[in-house]
XYZ file of C-alpha atoms in Angstrom:
420
model
C -20.093 -14.487 29.846
C -18.271 -17.744 30.431
C -17.961 -20.074 33.116
C -14.610 -21.157 34.635
C -13.558 -23.455 37.123
C -11.149 -22.105 40.297
C -8.419 -25.076 39.085
C -8.444 -23.612 34.974
C -8.537 -20.064 36.361
C -5.367 -20.389 37.628
C -3.806 -22.810 34.557
C -5.354 -19.960 32.212
C -4.005 -16.665 35.059
C -0.254 -18.184 35.799
C -0.185 -18.614 31.557
C -0.834 -14.731 30.769
C 1.596 -12.176 30.519
C 2.163 -10.226 34.257
C 0.457 -6.843 32.808
C -2.503 -8.927 31.951
C -2.079 -10.955 34.679
C -2.474 -8.449 37.088
C -5.670 -6.558 35.344
C -7.525 -10.041 36.021
C -6.605 -10.470 39.769
C -7.688 -6.576 39.970
C -10.597 -7.637 38.134
C -11.781 -10.710 39.920
C -10.659 -8.987 43.507
C -13.264 -6.495 42.329
C -15.927 -8.748 42.070
C -18.010 -10.852 44.746
C -19.708 -13.494 43.887
C -21.818 -16.156 45.067
C -20.612 -20.073 43.224
C -23.831 -22.881 44.171
C -21.747 -25.231 46.602
C -21.232 -28.343 45.042
C -18.922 -26.478 41.769
C -17.666 -23.445 42.921
C -17.611 -21.687 39.906
C -16.316 -18.230 39.061
C -17.758 -15.894 35.707
C -15.248 -14.027 33.738
C -15.905 -12.484 31.123
C -14.133 -12.602 28.203
C -14.312 -9.893 24.988
C -13.989 -12.349 21.675
C -12.913 -11.035 18.353
C -12.940 -12.266 15.241
C -11.750 -9.362 13.092
C -9.558 -7.181 13.327
C -6.920 -4.509 11.650
C -5.144 -7.539 10.028
C -7.845 -8.739 8.272
C -10.309 -5.969 7.606
C -7.666 -3.892 5.795
C -5.156 -4.815 2.371
C -1.971 -5.584 2.121
C -1.258 -1.957 0.308
C -3.373 -0.150 3.329
C -1.162 -1.745 5.801
C 1.877 -1.232 4.350
C 0.773 2.151 4.190
C 0.152 2.927 7.256
C 4.337 1.488 8.695
C 5.640 3.269 6.000
C 3.775 6.371 4.235
C 3.710 10.314 5.553
C 0.843 11.193 7.465
C -1.126 13.888 6.032
C 0.221 16.813 7.343
C 3.388 15.325 5.509
C 1.783 15.233 2.246
C 0.637 18.728 2.411
C 4.217 19.747 2.403
C 5.493 17.863 -0.439
C 7.605 15.191 2.125
C 6.993 11.263 0.729
C 7.267 12.049 -2.791
C 10.304 9.389 -3.210
C 8.424 7.181 -1.262
C 5.297 6.763 -3.311
C 7.795 6.126 -6.519
C 8.502 2.775 -5.165
C 7.319 -0.537 -7.339
C 4.865 -2.282 -5.847
C 5.661 -6.391 -6.171
C 3.864 -8.938 -5.071
C 6.237 -11.677 -3.693
C 3.990 -14.320 -4.173
C 3.708 -13.921 -7.336
C 4.622 -17.158 -9.475
C 4.996 -19.538 -5.853
C 2.544 -21.809 -4.441
C 1.665 -22.849 -1.487
C 2.875 -26.842 -1.184
C 4.638 -27.337 -3.960
C 7.983 -28.392 -4.340
C 10.781 -29.307 -6.223
C 9.045 -32.749 -7.512
C 5.573 -32.963 -5.444
C 2.998 -31.401 -4.252
C 1.146 -31.501 -1.075
C -2.227 -30.937 0.398
C -2.511 -29.366 3.134
C -6.445 -28.715 4.139
C -7.670 -25.559 5.205
C -4.396 -23.465 3.375
C -4.864 -24.838 -0.204
C -8.055 -27.346 -0.017
C -11.028 -27.121 1.097
C -11.226 -29.002 4.286
C -14.845 -30.148 3.285
C -15.398 -32.066 -0.050
C -18.873 -33.400 -0.831
C -21.015 -34.331 1.375
C -19.494 -33.010 4.352
C -16.501 -35.575 3.978
C -12.807 -34.238 5.211
C -9.986 -33.956 3.127
C -7.061 -36.048 4.469
C -3.377 -34.331 4.029
C -1.704 -36.078 1.120
C 1.364 -36.015 -1.072
C 0.689 -35.910 -5.162
C 2.872 -36.131 -7.964
C 3.722 -33.144 -9.837
C 1.231 -32.556 -13.763
C 4.142 -32.101 -16.498
C 4.814 -28.430 -17.313
C 3.730 -27.327 -13.731
C 7.500 -25.626 -13.001
C 7.563 -24.261 -16.971
C 4.144 -22.257 -16.411
C 6.349 -20.932 -13.466
C 8.644 -19.980 -14.659
C 7.195 -18.500 -17.605
C 5.218 -16.272 -15.276
C 7.924 -15.227 -13.083
C 9.866 -13.613 -15.550
C 7.222 -12.170 -16.997
C 6.756 -10.092 -13.771
C 10.187 -10.417 -12.565
C 12.941 -10.241 -15.568
C 13.121 -6.563 -17.219
C 15.358 -6.812 -20.497
C 17.180 -3.197 -20.986
C 17.284 -2.360 -24.379
C 20.401 -2.790 -25.932
C 21.966 0.552 -27.922
C 24.464 0.420 -30.306
C 28.136 0.795 -29.154
C 28.311 4.533 -30.802
C 25.167 5.239 -29.433
C 25.768 4.413 -25.711
C 26.789 7.160 -23.350
C 30.138 8.154 -21.775
C 29.685 5.699 -19.127
C 27.526 2.629 -18.421
C 23.600 3.445 -18.863
C 23.489 7.273 -17.741
C 22.193 9.667 -19.780
C 25.631 11.962 -20.610
C 26.256 11.583 -23.979
C 23.424 10.249 -25.577
C 21.797 11.678 -28.291
C 18.438 13.322 -27.164
C 17.389 13.151 -30.989
C 16.291 16.328 -33.068
C 15.080 19.090 -32.042
C 11.009 19.746 -32.651
C 9.995 22.069 -34.956
C 9.410 25.237 -34.299
C 7.665 28.250 -37.047
C 7.278 25.405 -39.441
C 10.986 25.078 -39.962
C 12.351 21.450 -39.801
C 16.049 21.157 -37.633
C 16.813 18.122 -40.951
C 20.517 17.274 -40.069
C 20.915 18.254 -36.600
C 21.640 15.941 -33.745
C 21.230 16.907 -29.996
C 23.443 15.767 -27.073
C 23.261 15.397 -23.850
C 25.870 17.012 -21.887
C 24.508 16.907 -17.313
C 21.209 15.670 -15.818
C 20.937 16.167 -12.924
C 18.836 16.437 -9.776
C 18.549 19.261 -7.699
C 16.115 20.724 -5.495
C 15.205 24.037 -3.602
C 13.450 25.341 -0.516
C 10.233 26.679 -0.232
C 7.874 28.115 2.061
C 4.927 25.680 1.861
C 5.990 22.961 0.432
C 9.491 22.547 2.294
C 12.442 20.669 -0.069
C 11.229 20.637 -3.600
C 12.969 18.102 -6.213
C 13.272 18.722 -10.507
C 15.810 17.574 -12.686
C 17.722 19.520 -14.687
C 19.383 18.853 -18.442
C 21.868 20.746 -20.385
C 21.950 19.727 -24.019
C 24.267 20.582 -27.104
C 22.326 20.698 -30.307
C 24.350 21.366 -33.801
C 24.554 19.957 -38.058
C 28.546 19.185 -37.851
C 29.023 22.197 -40.098
C 28.969 25.252 -37.672
C 26.170 26.221 -36.515
C 25.663 25.035 -32.373
C 23.601 26.302 -29.234
C 23.158 24.931 -25.904
C 20.427 25.369 -23.244
C 19.778 24.124 -19.426
C 16.583 23.118 -18.549
C 14.414 22.287 -15.232
C 10.951 19.993 -14.960
C 9.840 18.234 -11.987
C 9.931 15.501 -14.445
C 13.185 13.995 -16.950
C 11.868 13.596 -20.406
C 10.298 16.650 -20.133
C 13.309 18.968 -19.032
C 15.549 16.522 -22.139
C 13.143 17.793 -24.307
C 12.548 21.921 -23.137
C 16.583 22.056 -23.190
C 16.935 20.504 -26.651
C 14.111 22.612 -28.549
C 15.457 25.954 -26.355
C 19.156 25.436 -27.374
C 17.968 24.635 -31.106
C 16.469 28.620 -30.868
C 19.558 29.389 -29.869
C 21.853 28.629 -32.827
C 25.184 30.562 -33.506
C 27.487 30.051 -36.971
C 31.469 29.074 -35.730
C 33.824 29.623 -38.368
C 35.974 27.404 -38.571
C 39.352 26.704 -41.155
C 39.856 24.205 -43.669
C 35.909 22.730 -41.799
C 38.190 20.511 -39.463
C 39.758 22.531 -36.728
C 40.038 26.125 -35.501
C 42.314 29.126 -35.901
C 44.474 29.602 -33.632
C 44.916 28.683 -29.433
C 42.646 30.240 -27.256
C 42.198 30.520 -23.227
C 39.201 31.463 -21.343
C 38.334 30.991 -17.658
C 34.882 31.445 -16.110
C 35.129 30.523 -12.210
C 37.530 28.032 -11.179
C 37.899 26.333 -14.316
C 40.946 27.185 -17.034
C 40.841 26.181 -20.750
C 43.610 26.090 -23.340
C 42.584 24.823 -27.269
C 44.952 24.196 -29.514
C 44.657 23.628 -33.685
C 46.003 20.058 -34.500
C 47.240 19.032 -37.980
C 44.678 16.817 -39.836
C 44.298 13.336 -38.776
C 45.485 14.505 -35.379
C 41.553 13.392 -33.681
C 40.185 14.721 -30.595
C 41.794 14.879 -27.547
C 39.852 16.771 -25.000
C 37.309 16.671 -22.468
C 34.586 14.281 -23.446
C 31.521 17.250 -22.635
C 34.611 19.468 -25.404
C 34.930 16.091 -27.453
C 31.073 16.068 -27.850
C 30.123 20.107 -28.267
C 33.341 19.295 -31.315
C 31.405 16.717 -33.093
C 27.956 18.707 -33.225
C 30.175 21.887 -34.205
C 31.283 19.554 -36.714
C 36.032 20.024 -35.258
C 37.637 16.781 -36.543
C 41.342 17.836 -35.257
C 42.518 19.491 -31.528
C 43.531 19.328 -28.269
C 42.375 21.008 -25.893
C 43.605 20.700 -21.913
C 40.984 21.763 -19.394
C 42.521 22.772 -15.305
C 40.754 23.762 -12.295
C 36.918 22.441 -11.786
C 37.135 19.870 -14.469
C 33.596 18.127 -12.813
C 31.474 21.664 -13.806
C 30.062 20.418 -17.083
C 28.408 23.984 -17.274
C 31.718 26.176 -16.745
C 33.753 23.333 -19.162
C 31.153 23.788 -21.859
C 30.525 27.472 -21.496
C 34.506 28.404 -21.649
C 34.357 25.866 -24.821
C 31.944 27.890 -26.584
C 33.323 31.616 -25.869
C 36.392 30.346 -27.040
C 34.833 29.217 -30.822
C 32.761 32.849 -30.288
C 35.736 34.993 -30.029
C 37.415 33.070 -32.964
C 38.745 35.600 -35.253
C 40.527 34.348 -38.993
C 43.325 35.576 -40.049
C 41.922 38.149 -42.266
C 40.268 39.376 -39.305
C 43.641 39.656 -37.449
C 45.305 41.658 -40.353
C 42.679 44.106 -41.465
C 42.504 44.751 -37.867
C 46.744 45.529 -37.149
C 47.083 46.523 -40.931
C 49.681 43.712 -40.916
C 50.939 40.153 -42.779
C 49.922 37.193 -40.908
C 53.092 35.069 -41.586
C 53.363 30.906 -41.133
C 56.516 29.555 -40.953
C 56.244 26.733 -42.513
C 57.461 23.442 -40.158
C 59.352 21.403 -42.783
C 61.104 24.090 -45.081
C 61.583 27.242 -42.450
C 60.091 29.108 -45.345
C 57.540 31.550 -44.451
C 54.498 31.477 -45.856
C 51.989 34.708 -46.052
C 48.186 33.650 -44.502
C 46.498 36.760 -45.238
C 47.316 40.696 -46.013
C 45.175 44.117 -45.160
C 41.629 44.054 -47.515
C 42.567 47.719 -48.177
C 46.279 47.258 -49.255
C 47.352 49.619 -46.081
C 50.137 47.882 -44.342
C 52.201 49.289 -41.846
C 55.931 49.779 -42.696
C 56.884 49.846 -38.775
C 58.537 45.886 -37.679
C 56.847 44.305 -34.615
C 58.953 42.995 -32.394
C 58.560 39.756 -30.641
C 55.134 39.567 -31.656
C 53.903 35.864 -31.375
C 50.098 34.739 -32.390
C 49.966 32.060 -29.353
C 50.780 34.752 -26.817
C 48.808 37.554 -28.497
C 45.364 35.036 -27.753
C 46.088 33.700 -24.865
C 47.290 36.861 -22.894
C 50.547 35.731 -22.430
C 49.930 32.385 -20.741
C 51.759 29.460 -22.034
C 50.921 25.967 -21.799
C 53.243 23.814 -19.083
C 54.647 20.658 -20.876
C 57.053 18.519 -18.664
C 60.487 17.466 -19.981
C 61.312 13.874 -20.397
C 61.335 11.452 -18.005
C 65.250 10.486 -17.532
C 65.807 6.613 -17.590
C 67.594 4.867 -14.504
C 70.288 3.323 -16.669
C 71.397 7.220 -18.045
C 72.515 7.945 -15.402
C 75.558 4.839 -15.462
C 78.518 5.188 -16.610
C 78.467 2.006 -19.119
C 75.698 4.023 -21.163
C 77.576 7.449 -20.572
C 80.695 5.146 -22.607
C 78.822 3.357 -24.878
C 77.704 6.799 -26.321
C 81.185 8.356 -26.859
C 82.172 4.666 -28.702
C 79.296 5.847 -31.186
C 80.275 9.377 -31.712
C 82.206 8.648 -34.423
C 79.978 6.527 -36.451
C 77.482 9.488 -36.045
C 75.516 10.288 -39.257
C 77.676 8.101 -41.250
C 74.526 6.110 -42.925
C 73.020 9.331 -43.729
C 76.119 11.086 -45.065
C 76.713 7.997 -47.561
C 72.853 7.879 -48.656
C 73.786 11.504 -49.688
C 76.894 10.683 -51.419
C 75.047 8.620 -53.135
C 72.117 10.473 -54.383
C 75.020 13.167 -55.357
C 76.345 10.357 -57.380
C 80.225 10.908 -55.550
C 80.423 7.947 -54.488
C 79.250 4.900 -56.919
C 76.768 1.848 -55.478
């Protein structure tokens, strides 16, 4: 109990908040006390508390109380994203009273109030010691600077530091069989979720991985897990157990054109001569490298961002390919190709049993046969702006009389008709 004079009581009550002021007035009016005659005193009961929630709980407990999830929410699986955040000590590497060149002593904050025989410590300004700044910077760099592991340019993924396109390593051995010479590539890595009756929305990771040895063996698989690395490892090992052989032409390209459609994704692939390279979708290029294809042109239309459909279209087309010998045995006709340089037909395959049909085929084309009558749309050459001018056409007419003169001169010299 504290005894407060009436003069101080009015000052104290006027400085309080309106809500607390009304409570005190109500309490004072309800009490009927008799004060001594010389000094009018009044008794007022004020509760003093030296400990509170902020002094009894740690910093982590306080943050959990305002940003955490209730017990009922934890049972339903909520608040999992917030629990994965890394706790950072914002005071690490910082000291109270230290400036750039000096340090200040504040009694009760960064120094003791009393020293020795109850001697009071006074505020002072001191010079910094040598090496203090370097120690603080080293401590900050240790906990705040995280150097990412640099990858060789050929080992990086499709874009940035994302996982698609990165090698997942050699698959794990299965039944004492080691996958030597095989490599795995991540085609897709994403977060998926589904609703459950008890746990609510449950999140997991999905990974699409392709495995191949670069010599015709290839396999793909999709796996899911609550964590990222287990999903990749599970998909890699499953794809290694689903290997299929793809027969390639000259061990570098496909045998013929093919057209495949899955869902809203359409794919058209065309074989190319040696040295052409891989001109195709980045997911198809990764699969082609695992299979061993070196020269290919591929066009993807429709849903090009659906990696699973794109990979499914390409693998389905590779597995459904047939060689020239298989085509000759199926149709009992010769498989003939016209040389693009000399326009001379050359026989690629003939029936194995020797029974060749004599009835001629009308308008039989391999591209139309394998692509179900579909052809790749090719845009014409863009007309230049100067080709519409009259001066350009007049210049072509003036050069018309000199056409092929240089080529004819070379032919005459080669045939010794005209001496040099």
